[in-house]
DNA sequence: GTTCGCATTGACAGCGCTGTCAATGACTTG
DNA sequence: CAAGTCATTGACAGCGCTGTCAATGCGAAC
């Protein structure tokens, strides 16, 4: 053994490694940072010294010297639908861990008088290099404008208005909603209600468009009376269902733009003594945990949120590392999940 | 205006502040770190310079120089029951933000062959100073032992075996479960089933004890036949309910140790064509989102998780800052929430 | 008036790394 | 063989802050 004591807990510094490998610290730095101009033999020597000493670069020193914090921020709306965030979190975290980045959280509680101030504070204080921005925040004008002004790279998940210069990851909500609606039509439903999602959320318009497309394809007339505005939360779904069911000619099926609202529909139906799916078919969107735990379990659409978030964070980090990245060409695929909240229209008379 | 250009984005350094205030950088450092030996007049001068220049200390430099990362880790089990984590997250984040700390996440996906390695990696790599450890991880022998060996301060939320040298925050699960069971007894129920929580979770034993206490107080015999082991997840609740309802003399009410399992009970009851609460009363625990969205909405217990987490993180940070902190003397109070999943026992014959 | 003690302040040396730029060495070319 | 080219390596100066320790000033005690 060449020198003093073994490092017990990765406390070795770059100097120790340099000494052990018989090179300068700069060369160790080159190896650690994967720079190309190092002879293979030298690289090997350094790598084995690193392994032996269990060397981990000191992040603070790296940041202080190199101006790169290796920190990515996740700015999200701290409200309903935490299952969505759970997936976003897991996906982002995976990408960060794989690339030696850490993820910092910045929940935004709406309504917030000054989102811009909060985000600015976050960016400067937490010194993140880039931001993962899941819907619906990507569409908040204040947030988007500020981030752009701060010139901080952003990766948006399911943004309403994708910006070509930013990283965007989304899935084919529209097509999936269309499939879902077509499924109902095939089951014999003709009067199909629709509850729109939050207007600020990019997916809302796409899902609504999918619904209309399904009607059109099957030659069914679109009726604005069967459409209600919701906000992706349980209560708005319940209210919308109440209005829809109060109609003189109520729908025999309701498409809710997400599961929380579908849960509200189910709740409202129960309060009215209706039996789902016998008296009313209901579908949701997202396949959140609640979807399979309600009674009846919801027919819905599963989105690959984890993968979308992982992709967004990965591309973001690659971009931060100077690579020329591009948003995925194709949106991610959603999957329709048929459960028990839907049934063929009971023939009457 | 004394010198060159205004700082646009808090890019001022300690040198700028020192110059502006006419003191040495060390004095600025003292003010920033709230050290006591600075004359009031000097402090004021420095503070106003800081305000003027919008000075923010550089975290990397502080860490490199001072050995303090101002980072706290949240190590959690990345599985079911994300609503619990949501509250833990929000509470911890609040405390961190208030004290200038950042929170780093370390999800642990069970079963994991080597939790210890993952945690060690996290601690050394992410260089967190302390760890918030929500149940049930506080009870994982491997994790606990390692953290102790690493001599890293821990704040446990609802640990099974609180360690006096660590920070512990919990609530009176037992008393709340007792109230809940007594409520059922007062409604006329005599055969009350109980579904235990995950054996590794500290709250499980407390809740079970509360149930037994309620029986005892009302002179009801305890019957092991009416007790089933669950694991805090929907499926185990459903399975347990199935067994309970298959009994020759099934219970008229079931106490599930958390809402997810209660949801499983409700689901199972539905599948059997039972109507809750007419045929069966059900109660849960936690008041998670799902509790109020099921049909019928669940009678349950609300825990102040956000506050508990906030307290845990706050005490942890205070401890890291050298203060002599103490775990709260009293457990936090839970609140029974009566909804519609419970009803008086229908008198028969 | 002198000395001591205490409160306040500052000079200076790093913390562990990366950026810059110069030095070295190995080859190639004329 | 000398000069030029390129790949590889190292010396050195910070990055912005805090810890250590010494210097300063001031009132109290002698």
XYZ file of C-alpha atoms in Angstrom, chain B:
349
model
C -24.640 55.869 -7.487
C -21.230 54.893 -6.192
C -19.810 52.496 -8.718
C -20.298 50.825 -12.101
C -23.472 48.991 -12.992
C -26.369 47.757 -10.951
C -26.445 44.032 -10.394
C -29.148 42.664 -12.627
C -29.730 39.243 -11.135
C -28.274 38.969 -7.686
C -24.854 38.398 -9.161
C -23.234 40.571 -6.532
C -20.523 38.881 -4.506
C -19.506 39.319 -0.951
C -16.745 41.631 -2.166
C -19.227 44.015 -3.688
C -21.205 44.118 -0.502
C -18.093 44.639 1.586
C -16.983 47.502 -0.591
C -20.391 49.112 -0.618
C -20.676 48.866 3.143
C -17.086 49.875 3.751
C -16.224 46.793 5.774
C -14.260 43.612 5.223
C -15.767 40.568 3.592
C -15.432 38.733 6.849
C -17.789 41.154 8.503
C -20.288 40.683 5.721
C -19.960 36.977 6.262
C -20.674 37.472 9.927
C -23.819 39.394 9.214
C -25.010 36.896 6.651
C -24.512 34.055 9.075
C -26.138 35.892 11.898
C -23.147 35.805 14.134
C -23.479 37.859 17.247
C -20.253 39.794 17.500
C -21.062 42.594 15.118
C -21.891 46.087 16.271
C -25.460 47.073 15.491
C -24.475 50.047 13.404
C -22.145 47.892 11.317
C -24.777 45.246 10.871
C -27.211 47.823 9.597
C -24.738 49.179 7.081
C -24.069 45.692 5.784
C -27.703 44.737 5.651
C -28.625 47.744 3.609
C -25.757 47.080 1.218
C -27.020 43.530 0.862
C -30.495 44.771 0.102
C -29.294 47.331 -2.360
C -27.167 44.911 -4.305
C -29.673 42.079 -3.926
C -26.825 39.989 -2.707
C -27.376 36.222 -2.358
C -24.536 34.192 -0.927
C -23.171 31.623 -3.326
C -24.183 28.269 -1.973
C -21.375 26.349 -3.617
C -18.735 28.604 -2.173
C -20.326 28.427 1.223
C -20.388 24.684 1.114
C -16.854 24.366 -0.159
C -15.543 26.655 2.457
C -17.778 25.926 5.352
C -18.415 22.224 4.918
C -22.124 22.697 5.197
C -24.257 21.773 2.242
C -27.560 23.082 3.581
C -29.136 20.041 2.029
C -31.616 17.749 3.702
C -32.640 14.407 2.283
C -36.074 12.849 2.233
C -35.750 9.100 2.006
C -39.079 7.485 1.342
C -40.621 4.334 0.119
C -41.680 4.851 -3.428
C -44.755 2.733 -3.383
C -48.384 2.995 -2.534
C -50.002 5.819 -0.728
C -48.598 8.757 -2.499
C -50.978 11.134 -0.824
C -49.144 10.524 2.389
C -45.906 11.398 0.666
C -47.449 14.495 -0.814
C -48.099 15.835 2.643
C -44.704 14.801 3.892
C -43.150 16.542 0.947
C -45.073 19.738 1.416
C -44.345 19.904 5.101
C -40.656 19.188 4.692
C -40.333 21.612 1.826
C -41.927 24.363 3.873
C -39.476 23.906 6.694
C -36.527 23.755 4.326
C -37.484 26.850 2.429
C -38.018 28.799 5.591
C -34.494 27.997 6.712
C -32.616 28.271 3.463
C -32.156 24.579 3.030
C -32.897 22.522 -0.057
C -34.569 19.144 -0.041
C -33.228 16.213 -2.013
C -35.329 13.153 -2.717
C -34.284 9.568 -2.378
C -37.112 7.226 -3.293
C -36.561 3.643 -2.344
C -38.332 1.069 -4.405
C -39.019 -2.085 -2.472
C -38.125 -4.823 -2.532
C -34.637 -3.495 -2.976
C -31.754 -5.905 -2.575
C -29.543 -3.323 -1.021
C -31.209 -0.401 0.625
C -28.115 0.327 2.638
C -26.033 0.786 -0.484
C -28.620 3.089 -1.956
C -28.806 5.225 1.134
C -25.052 5.350 1.518
C -24.749 6.399 -2.093
C -27.349 9.064 -1.519
C -25.741 10.464 1.578
C -22.237 10.619 0.185
C -23.192 11.624 -3.298
C -25.874 14.129 -2.471
C -23.936 15.200 0.645
C -27.076 15.800 2.679
C -26.520 16.883 6.245
C -29.556 15.190 7.672
C -32.421 12.976 6.708
C -36.166 13.079 7.128
C -37.377 9.540 7.382
C -41.112 8.982 7.149
C -42.619 5.682 8.188
C -42.252 2.910 7.391
C -38.595 3.409 6.551
C -37.692 4.464 10.039
C -38.199 0.872 10.971
C -36.143 -0.771 8.297
C -33.332 -2.204 10.308
C -30.857 -1.893 7.487
C -31.599 1.762 6.878
C -31.679 2.757 10.496
C -28.453 0.976 11.352
C -26.609 2.508 8.434
C -27.766 6.018 9.145
C -26.647 5.655 12.720
C -23.305 4.312 11.598
C -22.925 7.226 9.209
C -23.657 9.507 12.160
C -26.065 11.489 10.112
C -28.888 13.130 12.018
C -32.307 11.699 11.351
C -35.806 12.953 11.976
C -38.282 10.119 11.947
C -41.957 10.574 11.247
C -44.143 8.048 13.049
C -41.407 5.528 13.773
C -42.264 2.251 15.409
C -39.435 2.322 17.914
C -38.593 5.950 18.559
C -34.971 6.442 19.501
C -34.469 9.025 22.158
C -31.327 10.389 20.539
C -33.142 11.067 17.301
C -35.922 13.455 16.460
C -39.279 11.729 16.437
C -42.623 13.118 15.470
C -45.793 11.149 15.693
C -49.471 11.476 16.348
C -51.891 9.711 18.585
C -53.031 7.037 16.166
C -53.996 4.780 18.964
C -56.375 7.208 20.628
C -57.925 8.109 17.286
C -58.491 4.505 16.324
C -60.007 3.939 19.724
C -62.432 6.814 19.159
C -63.315 5.464 15.767
C -64.028 2.005 17.150
C -65.995 3.474 20.015
C -68.065 5.405 17.541
C -68.969 2.131 15.851
C -69.769 0.536 19.172
C -72.028 3.433 20.040
C -73.791 2.842 16.757
C -74.700 -0.577 18.040
C -72.041 -2.653 16.359
C -70.752 -5.560 18.361
C -68.921 -7.713 15.836
C -66.291 -5.330 14.550
C -63.624 -6.605 12.215
C -60.136 -5.134 12.150
C -57.578 -5.105 9.370
C -54.093 -4.473 10.638
C -51.591 -2.295 8.869
C -48.177 -3.219 7.582
C -46.246 -4.883 10.393
C -43.177 -2.811 9.601
C -45.061 0.414 10.098
C -44.999 1.920 13.547
C -48.569 3.118 13.380
C -49.933 -0.379 12.798
C -49.446 -1.589 16.327
C -50.756 1.664 17.797
C -53.920 1.508 15.737
C -54.518 -2.106 16.620
C -54.024 -1.331 20.281
C -56.556 1.481 19.993
C -59.087 -0.918 18.561
C -58.581 -3.376 21.407
C -58.826 -0.625 23.950
C -62.196 0.422 22.596
C -63.532 -3.128 22.841
C -62.246 -3.437 26.337
C -63.733 -0.176 27.495
C -67.132 -1.277 26.351
C -66.836 -4.737 27.735
C -66.749 -6.440 24.370
C -64.767 -9.622 23.972
C -61.815 -9.514 21.621
C -61.919 -12.150 18.945
C -58.834 -12.951 16.926
C -61.101 -14.360 14.260
C -62.235 -10.848 13.443
C -58.688 -9.614 12.862
C -56.776 -9.901 9.618
C -53.292 -8.859 8.633
C -53.150 -6.220 5.908
C -50.309 -4.246 4.353
C -51.795 -0.801 3.893
C -52.578 -1.439 0.250
C -55.854 -1.765 -1.578
C -55.423 -5.424 -2.464
C -54.649 -6.597 1.036
C -57.694 -4.717 2.273
C -59.848 -6.384 -0.318
C -58.506 -9.824 0.534
C -58.927 -9.294 4.254
C -62.489 -8.113 3.746
C -63.220 -11.147 1.665
C -62.062 -13.445 4.443
C -63.942 -11.506 7.082
C -67.163 -11.526 5.083
C -66.809 -15.253 4.464
C -66.969 -15.894 8.178
C -69.958 -17.831 9.457
C -70.677 -14.845 11.656
C -69.302 -11.937 9.653
C -68.732 -8.561 11.314
C -71.264 -5.774 10.845
C -68.491 -3.212 10.741
C -64.866 -3.232 9.673
C -62.080 -0.976 10.849
C -59.336 -0.795 8.250
C -56.007 0.612 9.387
C -55.897 3.001 6.450
C -58.033 4.368 3.648
C -56.504 2.328 0.878
C -57.460 -0.851 2.633
C -60.877 0.573 3.458
C -61.288 1.236 -0.252
C -60.481 -2.417 -0.814
C -63.147 -3.360 1.716
C -65.689 -1.178 -0.041
C -64.750 -2.716 -3.358
C -65.115 -6.228 -2.038
C -68.450 -5.397 -0.454
C -69.666 -4.066 -3.784
C -68.599 -7.146 -5.594
C -70.647 -9.163 -3.157
C -73.651 -6.972 -3.647
C -73.525 -5.600 -0.137
C -74.592 -2.027 0.384
C -72.434 0.130 2.606
C -73.346 1.306 5.163
C -76.690 -0.525 5.284
C -75.161 -3.994 5.302
C -71.708 -3.125 6.505
C -70.097 -0.128 8.130
C -66.535 0.636 7.084
C -63.985 3.045 8.451
C -60.519 3.926 7.251
C -57.639 6.017 8.474
C -55.654 8.921 6.985
C -58.366 10.886 5.220
C -56.569 10.645 1.925
C -58.075 12.129 -1.172
C -59.740 8.896 -2.101
C -61.675 8.800 1.172
C -63.988 11.607 0.194
C -64.335 10.487 -3.406
C -65.421 6.954 -2.891
C -69.005 6.044 -2.608
C -69.945 6.188 0.121
C -67.400 8.686 1.348
C -65.384 7.173 4.154
C -65.558 7.813 7.831
C -61.893 8.094 8.687
C -59.242 9.912 10.698
C -57.301 12.904 9.520
C -53.699 13.142 10.584
C -51.786 16.405 10.510
C -49.088 14.953 8.292
C -48.053 18.261 6.806
C -47.461 19.717 10.237
C -45.726 16.603 11.444
C -43.357 16.679 8.502
C -42.809 20.384 8.877
C -41.957 19.894 12.516
C -39.644 16.996 11.797
C -37.723 18.892 9.142
C -37.607 22.051 11.189
C -36.236 20.331 14.246
C -33.759 18.472 12.095
C -32.414 21.664 10.588
C -32.261 23.353 13.953
C -30.277 20.419 15.204
C -27.941 20.657 12.242
C -27.433 24.267 13.171
C -26.219 23.246 16.555
C -29.314 23.993 18.542
C -30.291 21.691 21.348
C -33.579 20.438 20.003
C -36.001 17.998 21.482
C -38.732 15.908 19.981
C -42.219 17.218 20.740
C -43.453 16.100 24.135
C -46.961 15.463 22.972
C -47.952 13.528 19.871
C -49.929 15.477 17.311
C -53.689 15.267 17.497
C -55.723 13.352 14.945
C -59.253 14.210 14.046
C -62.092 11.781 13.415
C -64.030 12.599 10.259
C -67.518 11.136 10.131
C -68.838 10.537 6.648
C -71.297 8.139 5.146
C -69.651 4.753 5.261
C -70.950 4.128 8.767
C -74.469 3.714 10.084
C -76.196 2.415 13.168
C -76.511 -1.338 13.213
C -79.824 -2.244 11.714
C -81.771 -3.947 14.465
C -82.727 -7.412 13.335
C -85.820 -9.244 14.490
